[in-house]
Short mmCIF file of C-alpha atoms in Angstrom, two decimals:
data_model
loop_
_atom_site.label_atom_id
_atom_site.label_comp_id
_atom_site.label_asym_id
_atom_site.label_seq_id
_atom_site.Cartn_x
_atom_site.Cartn_y
_atom_site.Cartn_z
CA MET A 218 -10.98 -5.63 -14.05
CA GLU A 219 -8.42 -4.51 -11.46
CA LEU A 220 -4.91 -5.91 -11.92
CA SER A 221 -4.82 -7.00 -8.26
CA VAL A 222 -7.82 -9.30 -8.89
CA ILE A 223 -6.12 -10.83 -11.93
CA HIS A 224 -2.91 -11.37 -9.94
CA GLU A 225 -4.95 -13.15 -7.25
CA LEU A 226 -6.64 -15.42 -9.79
CA ILE A 227 -3.33 -16.26 -11.48
CA GLY A 228 -1.84 -17.16 -8.11
CA LYS A 229 -4.74 -19.42 -7.20
CA GLU A 230 -4.60 -21.09 -10.61
CA LEU A 231 -0.89 -21.84 -10.26
CA ALA A 232 -1.44 -23.11 -6.71
CA GLY A 233 -4.30 -25.37 -7.84
CA GLU A 234 -6.86 -23.53 -5.69
CA LEU A 235 -9.00 -21.89 -8.39
CA THR A 236 -12.76 -22.50 -8.14
CA GLY A 237 -14.94 -23.15 -11.17
CA SER A 238 -16.41 -19.64 -11.24
CA GLU A 239 -12.97 -18.09 -10.78
CA GLN A 240 -11.63 -20.18 -13.67
CA GLU A 241 -14.39 -18.78 -15.88
CA ILE A 242 -13.41 -15.22 -14.93
CA LEU A 243 -9.73 -15.85 -15.66
CA THR A 244 -10.52 -17.59 -18.95
CA ALA A 245 -12.70 -14.66 -20.03
CA TRP A 246 -9.92 -12.21 -19.17
CA LEU A 247 -7.37 -14.21 -21.15
CA ALA A 248 -9.71 -14.31 -24.14
CA GLN A 249 -9.78 -10.52 -24.41
CA ALA A 250 -6.28 -9.82 -23.06
CA SER A 251 -3.82 -7.91 -25.20
CA ALA A 252 -0.57 -9.45 -26.44
CA ASP A 253 1.34 -7.65 -23.68
CA GLU A 254 -1.03 -8.93 -20.99
CA ARG A 255 -0.80 -12.50 -22.27
CA ALA A 256 3.00 -12.18 -22.29
CA ILE A 257 2.88 -11.17 -18.63
CA TYR A 258 0.66 -14.18 -17.88
CA GLU A 259 2.95 -16.65 -19.65
CA ALA A 260 6.10 -15.17 -18.09
CA THR A 261 4.51 -15.46 -14.66
CA ARG A 262 3.75 -19.14 -15.25
CA HIS A 263 7.37 -19.67 -16.35
CA TYR A 264 8.67 -17.96 -13.21
CA TRP A 265 6.38 -20.09 -11.06
CA GLN A 266 8.02 -23.32 -12.28
CA ALA A 267 11.32 -22.38 -10.60
CA PRO A 268 12.06 -24.43 -7.44
CA VAL A 269 10.73 -22.77 -4.31
CA PRO A 270 11.54 -23.40 -0.63
CA THR A 271 8.85 -24.86 1.60
CA ARG A 272 8.51 -21.59 3.49
CA ILE A 273 8.78 -18.26 1.68
CA THR A 274 10.91 -15.69 3.49
CA PRO A 275 11.90 -12.13 2.54
CA SER A 276 15.40 -13.30 1.60
CA ASP A 277 13.94 -16.07 -0.59
CA THR A 278 11.85 -13.50 -2.45
CA ALA A 279 14.79 -11.13 -2.88
CA THR A 280 16.99 -13.94 -4.23
CA ALA A 281 14.28 -15.06 -6.65
CA LEU A 282 13.85 -11.52 -7.95
CA GLN A 283 17.57 -11.11 -8.59
CA ASN A 284 17.91 -14.52 -10.24
CA LEU A 285 15.12 -13.75 -12.69
CA LEU A 286 16.61 -10.37 -13.55
CA ASN A 287 19.99 -12.00 -14.20
CA GLN A 288 18.41 -14.56 -16.56
CA LEU A 289 16.53 -12.06 -18.72
CA PRO A 290 17.83 -11.88 -22.31
CA ASP A 291 19.16 -8.68 -23.80
CA THR A 292 16.37 -7.49 -26.09
CA GLY A 293 18.22 -4.43 -27.31
CA SER A 294 16.05 -2.17 -25.17
CA GLU A 295 17.33 -0.77 -21.91
CA LEU A 296 15.69 -2.19 -18.80
CA LEU A 297 14.71 0.07 -15.93
CA PRO A 298 18.13 1.38 -14.81
CA ALA A 299 19.53 0.68 -11.41
CA ALA A 300 19.45 3.73 -9.16
CA PRO A 301 22.40 3.87 -6.78
CA GLU A 302 21.22 7.30 -5.69
CA ALA A 303 17.85 5.91 -4.56
CA SER A 304 17.47 2.35 -3.34
CA ILE A 305 15.10 -0.14 -1.77
CA ILE A 306 16.48 -1.21 1.58
CA ARG A 307 14.04 -4.01 2.39
CA LEU A 308 10.72 -5.56 1.46
CA GLN A 309 9.17 -7.68 4.18
CA PRO A 310 5.83 -9.30 5.02
CA THR A 311 3.64 -7.68 7.68
CA GLN A 312 1.92 -10.93 8.68
CA ALA A 313 1.89 -14.59 7.72
CA VAL A 314 -0.10 -15.07 4.49
CA PRO A 315 -0.99 -18.06 2.27
CA TRP A 316 2.28 -19.24 0.74
CA TRP A 317 1.26 -18.80 -2.88
CA ARG A 318 0.29 -15.13 -2.48
CA SER A 319 3.85 -14.09 -1.69
CA ARG A 320 5.14 -16.12 -4.61
CA VAL A 321 2.71 -14.81 -7.20
CA ALA A 322 3.26 -11.23 -5.98
CA ALA A 323 6.98 -11.69 -6.57
CA ALA A 324 6.36 -13.34 -9.94
CA VAL A 325 3.96 -10.76 -11.34
CA GLY A 326 5.84 -7.82 -9.84
CA THR A 327 9.18 -9.00 -11.20
CA VAL A 328 7.87 -9.71 -14.69
CA LEU A 329 6.27 -6.26 -14.86
CA ALA A 330 9.32 -4.46 -13.51
CA ALA A 331 11.87 -6.38 -15.56
CA SER A 332 10.19 -6.17 -18.96
CA THR A 333 10.53 -2.81 -20.67
CA LEU A 334 7.40 -3.39 -22.76
CA SER A 335 5.31 -4.73 -19.90
CA TYR A 336 6.45 -2.01 -17.55
CA GLY A 337 5.47 0.64 -20.07
CA LEU A 338 1.99 -0.89 -20.32
CA TYR A 339 1.64 -1.22 -16.56
CA HIS A 340 2.90 2.34 -16.04
CA ARG A 341 0.37 3.80 -18.47
CA LEU A 342 -2.54 1.88 -16.99
CA THR A 343 -1.92 2.52 -13.31
CA THR A 344 0.18 5.65 -12.75
CA PRO A 345 -1.82 8.70 -11.56
CA ALA A 346 -1.84 11.79 -13.73
CA GLY A 347 1.00 14.19 -13.04
CA VAL A 348 3.69 11.65 -12.16
CA PRO A 349 6.74 12.14 -14.45
CA PHE A 350 7.28 9.08 -16.64
CA ALA A 351 10.99 8.96 -15.77
CA TYR A 352 10.27 8.50 -12.05
CA GLU A 353 11.08 5.23 -10.32
CA GLU A 354 8.24 3.36 -8.61
CA GLN A 355 8.26 1.23 -5.47
CA SER A 356 5.05 -0.56 -4.56
CA THR A 357 4.04 -2.93 -1.79
CA PRO A 358 1.39 -5.64 -2.12
CA ARG A 359 -1.10 -6.47 0.59
CA GLY A 360 0.64 -8.02 3.57
CA ALA A 361 4.04 -6.36 3.04
CA THR A 362 5.95 -3.18 3.86
CA ALA A 363 9.07 -1.65 2.32
CA LYS A 364 11.81 0.77 3.31
CA VAL A 365 13.15 3.11 0.62
CA LEU A 366 16.18 5.42 0.76
CA LEU A 367 15.83 8.45 -1.53
CA ALA A 368 18.76 10.18 -3.21
CA ASP A 369 18.74 13.10 -0.74
CA GLY A 370 18.97 10.82 2.31
CA THR A 371 15.24 10.88 3.05
CA VAL A 372 13.99 7.54 4.38
CA VAL A 373 10.49 6.32 3.53
CA TRP A 374 8.62 3.38 5.06
CA LEU A 375 5.79 2.17 2.81
CA ASN A 376 2.79 0.45 4.38
CA ALA A 377 0.90 -2.39 2.72
CA GLU A 378 -0.77 -1.84 -0.67
CA SER A 379 1.00 1.47 -1.26
CA ARG A 380 2.93 3.06 -4.14
CA LEU A 381 5.71 5.65 -4.13
CA TRP A 382 7.12 7.48 -7.17
CA PHE A 383 10.47 9.27 -6.90
CA PRO A 384 13.42 10.39 -9.07
CA LYS A 385 16.74 8.57 -9.13
CA LYS A 386 18.36 11.87 -8.34
CA PHE A 387 16.79 15.17 -7.32
CA SER A 388 17.43 18.27 -9.44
CA THR A 389 18.42 21.66 -8.01
CA GLY A 390 14.83 22.78 -7.44
CA GLU A 391 12.14 21.39 -5.18
CA ARG A 392 12.19 17.70 -4.29
CA HIS A 393 8.95 16.18 -5.64
CA VAL A 394 7.67 12.68 -4.81
CA TYR A 395 4.24 11.09 -5.22
CA LEU A 396 2.34 8.72 -2.92
CA GLN A 397 -0.71 6.51 -3.14
CA GLY A 398 -1.47 4.66 0.09
CA GLU A 399 0.35 5.13 3.39
CA ALA A 400 3.95 5.97 4.25
CA TYR A 401 6.11 7.35 7.04
CA PHE A 402 8.75 9.90 6.00
CA GLU A 403 11.93 11.05 7.70
CA VAL A 404 12.87 13.94 5.42
CA SER A 405 16.47 15.05 5.06
CA SER A 406 16.68 18.77 5.85
CA ASN A 407 17.56 21.15 3.01
CA LEU A 408 16.43 24.76 3.35
CA ARG A 409 17.18 25.46 -0.32
CA GLN A 410 15.17 22.51 -1.61
CA PRO A 411 11.73 22.09 -0.02
CA PHE A 412 10.36 18.53 -0.05
CA VAL A 413 6.96 18.32 -1.76
CA LEU A 414 4.81 15.19 -1.40
CA HIS A 415 1.92 14.88 -3.85
CA ILE A 416 -1.10 12.86 -2.64
CA GLU A 417 -4.11 12.79 -4.97
CA GLN A 418 -4.98 16.49 -5.35
CA GLU A 419 -3.24 17.57 -2.14
CA GLN A 420 0.36 18.41 -1.27
CA VAL A 421 2.49 18.23 1.86
CA ARG A 422 5.41 20.69 1.81
CA VAL A 423 8.28 20.36 4.29
CA LEU A 424 11.90 21.39 4.79
CA GLY A 425 12.99 18.64 7.15
CA THR A 426 10.69 16.68 9.41
CA ALA A 427 9.15 13.29 10.25
CA PHE A 428 5.52 12.61 9.43
CA ASN A 429 3.04 9.93 8.38
CA VAL A 430 0.60 10.25 5.48
CA LYS A 431 -2.41 8.00 4.92
CA ALA A 432 -3.95 8.54 1.48
CA TYR A 433 -5.63 5.40 0.20
CA PRO A 434 -7.99 6.09 -2.74
CA GLU A 435 -10.84 4.14 -1.14
CA GLU A 436 -10.74 6.08 2.15
CA SER A 437 -12.89 9.18 2.67
CA THR A 438 -10.06 11.22 4.21
CA VAL A 439 -6.40 12.06 3.66
CA GLN A 440 -4.46 12.28 6.94
CA THR A 441 -1.09 13.77 7.81
CA ALA A 442 0.30 13.09 11.31
CA VAL A 443 3.48 14.96 12.27
CA VAL A 444 6.03 13.34 14.60
CA GLU A 445 8.50 16.22 14.62
CA GLY A 446 8.91 19.50 12.76
CA LYS A 447 6.20 21.24 10.77
CA VAL A 448 4.44 20.66 7.45
CA ALA A 449 2.10 22.67 5.25
CA PHE A 450 -0.88 20.54 4.22
CA ILE A 451 -2.15 22.14 1.00
CA ARG A 452 -5.33 21.64 -0.98
CA PRO A 453 -4.70 23.25 -4.39
CA ALA A 454 -7.44 25.08 -6.27
CA ASP A 455 -7.90 26.76 -9.64
CA THR A 456 -6.52 30.01 -8.21
CA PRO A 457 -3.98 30.63 -5.43
CA GLU A 458 -6.57 32.64 -3.52
CA ALA A 459 -8.91 29.64 -3.34
CA SER A 460 -6.26 27.20 -2.08
CA ASP A 461 -6.36 26.01 1.53
CA THR A 462 -3.22 25.58 3.62
CA LEU A 463 -3.24 23.88 7.01
CA TYR A 464 -0.05 24.01 9.10
CA VAL A 465 0.51 20.87 11.17
CA THR A 466 3.13 20.50 13.91
CA ALA A 467 4.32 17.68 16.19
CA ASN A 468 1.55 15.53 17.69
CA GLN A 469 -1.04 17.08 15.44
CA LEU A 470 -3.12 15.46 12.71
CA GLY A 471 -4.17 17.27 9.56
CA VAL A 472 -7.33 15.83 8.00
CA TYR A 473 -8.75 16.51 4.55
CA ALA A 474 -12.33 15.25 4.11
CA LYS A 475 -12.90 14.29 0.48
CA PRO A 476 -16.74 14.51 0.46
CA THR A 477 -16.79 18.09 1.79
CA THR A 478 -13.29 19.21 0.67
CA SER A 479 -12.85 20.63 4.18
CA MET A 480 -9.66 20.57 6.26
CA HIS A 481 -9.15 20.53 10.01
CA ARG A 482 -6.47 19.85 12.62
CA GLU A 483 -6.56 17.61 15.71
CA VAL A 484 -4.24 17.06 18.68
CA VAL A 485 -3.14 13.40 18.73
CA ASP A 486 -0.42 11.04 19.89
CA SER A 487 1.55 10.73 16.66
CA ARG A 488 2.93 7.35 17.78
CA ASP A 489 -0.51 5.85 17.15
CA TYR A 490 -0.24 6.83 13.49
CA THR A 491 3.21 5.32 12.96
CA ALA A 492 2.59 2.18 15.04
CA TRP A 493 2.10 0.09 11.89
CA ASN A 494 5.84 0.44 11.29
CA GLN A 495 6.45 -1.61 14.46
CA GLY A 496 3.97 -4.34 13.55
CA LYS A 497 1.13 -2.80 15.55
CA LEU A 498 -2.51 -2.16 14.74
CA VAL A 499 -4.02 0.85 16.51
CA PHE A 500 -7.67 1.85 16.17
CA GLN A 501 -9.08 4.98 17.81
CA GLU A 502 -12.87 4.94 17.49
CA THR A 503 -12.29 3.77 13.95
CA PRO A 504 -15.37 2.88 11.85
CA LEU A 505 -15.60 -0.85 11.34
CA ASP A 506 -15.65 -0.55 7.56
CA GLU A 507 -12.27 1.22 7.78
CA VAL A 508 -11.03 -1.46 10.18
CA ALA A 509 -12.03 -4.09 7.61
CA ARG A 510 -10.04 -2.36 4.88
CA THR A 511 -7.01 -2.09 7.17
CA LEU A 512 -7.15 -5.79 8.03
CA THR A 513 -7.47 -6.64 4.33
CA ARG A 514 -4.28 -4.73 3.54
CA GLN A 515 -2.28 -6.00 6.50
CA TYR A 516 -3.23 -9.68 6.29
CA ASN A 517 -3.80 -10.01 2.52
CA LEU A 518 -7.23 -11.57 2.98
CA PRO A 519 -10.57 -10.00 1.99
CA VAL A 520 -12.54 -8.82 5.04
CA GLN A 521 -16.25 -8.24 4.49
CA LEU A 522 -19.12 -6.92 6.61
CA ALA A 523 -22.33 -8.95 6.62
CA ASN A 524 -24.39 -5.75 6.36
CA GLU A 525 -23.83 -2.03 5.91
CA GLN A 526 -25.06 -1.18 9.42
CA MET A 527 -21.96 -2.83 10.85
CA GLY A 528 -19.82 -0.17 9.21
CA LYS A 529 -21.15 2.32 11.77
CA CYS A 530 -19.54 0.42 14.64
CA ARG A 531 -16.50 2.23 16.03
CA LEU A 532 -13.58 0.31 17.42
CA THR A 533 -10.82 1.32 19.81
CA GLY A 534 -8.10 -1.26 20.29
CA ARG A 535 -4.40 -2.10 20.07
CA PHE A 536 -2.80 -5.23 18.71
CA GLN A 537 0.83 -6.18 18.12
CA ASN A 538 2.24 -8.97 15.95
CA GLN A 539 -0.94 -11.05 16.21
CA SER A 540 -2.52 -13.27 13.59
CA LEU A 541 -5.77 -12.29 11.93
CA ARG A 542 -7.60 -15.02 13.82
CA GLU A 543 -6.26 -13.73 17.13
CA VAL A 544 -7.34 -10.19 16.30
CA VAL A 545 -10.88 -11.11 15.28
CA GLN A 546 -11.26 -13.46 18.24
CA VAL A 547 -10.61 -10.51 20.54
CA LEU A 548 -13.03 -8.35 18.58
CA SER A 549 -15.74 -10.99 18.76
CA MET A 550 -15.38 -11.20 22.56
CA THR A 551 -16.98 -7.75 22.79
CA GLY A 552 -20.26 -9.34 21.76
CA ALA A 553 -20.77 -6.71 19.09
CA PHE A 554 -20.27 -9.15 16.22
CA GLY A 555 -19.16 -12.64 15.30
CA PHE A 556 -17.00 -13.83 12.45
CA GLU A 557 -16.57 -16.54 9.85
CA LEU A 558 -12.94 -17.06 8.84
CA SER A 559 -11.84 -19.26 5.95
CA GLU A 560 -8.83 -19.43 3.64
CA GLU A 561 -10.74 -17.29 1.14
CA ARG A 562 -12.12 -14.45 3.29
CA LEU A 563 -13.16 -13.13 6.69
CA VAL A 564 -16.81 -12.18 7.16
CA LEU A 565 -17.83 -10.11 10.19
CA THR A 566 -21.42 -10.88 11.17
CA GLY A 567 -23.98 -9.16 13.36
CA PRO A 568 -26.74 -6.54 13.32
CA GLY A 569 -24.50 -3.53 14.00
CA CYS A 570 -23.44 -1.43 16.96
CA SER A 571 -25.25 1.05 19.18
CA ARG A 572 -22.06 2.29 20.83
CA PRO A 573 -18.29 2.27 20.24
CA VAL A 574 -16.48 -0.97 21.03
CA GLN A 575 -13.22 -0.85 22.98
CA THR A 576 -10.65 -3.59 23.40
CA ARG A 577 -6.93 -3.50 24.16
CA ARG A 578 -4.21 -6.14 23.91
#
């Protein structure tokens, strides 16, 4: 079972919101959990008992994280070392979410990061192949973004439900980092040390530029939108001759289609692809199933389609700093579909679409 599902169930249990069927799932998981996993569970419960303010804010979360780290006993093993060369500048929510989700995300994330044993387990289970074990990791849960400053001065903004792996300090060769999810990069220029971003099987190679990469495992494409400068979007192969390289410049989008392994380039307004960093949602004839996944990440609430045909609907619209209810109310006004919104999930209902739906706010 995915760790994110377990984290959700633990949070609901601690908040007293677990249903009977969910309790059975959690009990079954605990029955077969390893000693390390049970230790994570118990440590999370201990963390939860700490006093918490009525309203969780980013500063509350940051303070709680630091307090727990300060209270950890010295086990004789070195904890993950602080990295003055590379640092997390901020971690903030993208939208208002149920209060307990922020708290359990902080609890589970802190316990995993602070415990050498638990972190080793978590690292082995979830880190993609090829990522050096010594690399630092910064991840964002659903409903949150983060800003990370790398050792070379490169600034990275991580979108919701994303993971970034990077060294504390770059060596004299190429600068290698790894991404799963979505991030916007402002790369510090260094002609002698090209910046290489690894995304699944693909690479983005740059010298100094600003670009956005969207590479969620569940999406059918990997996209690179360039704001300024130029990047080489590379699909490696068994031999150099078989590799594909697509050069992408400002206001262009490089797209790699996973099902066909093909690559192509489009002319776009790159601001649409970095709008999430300003609290905006921008859809450009986006399939509704992709819209649902985006809303799930941004609002930390499962969004489901009542039937597969609805996934063929294409939506064009712009939203800024609006609640999930406000967004879906606007969508439902098109008449293409209705919705059922509860504390547990959002379900989009309807037969499907015969034409793209457009709405702007």
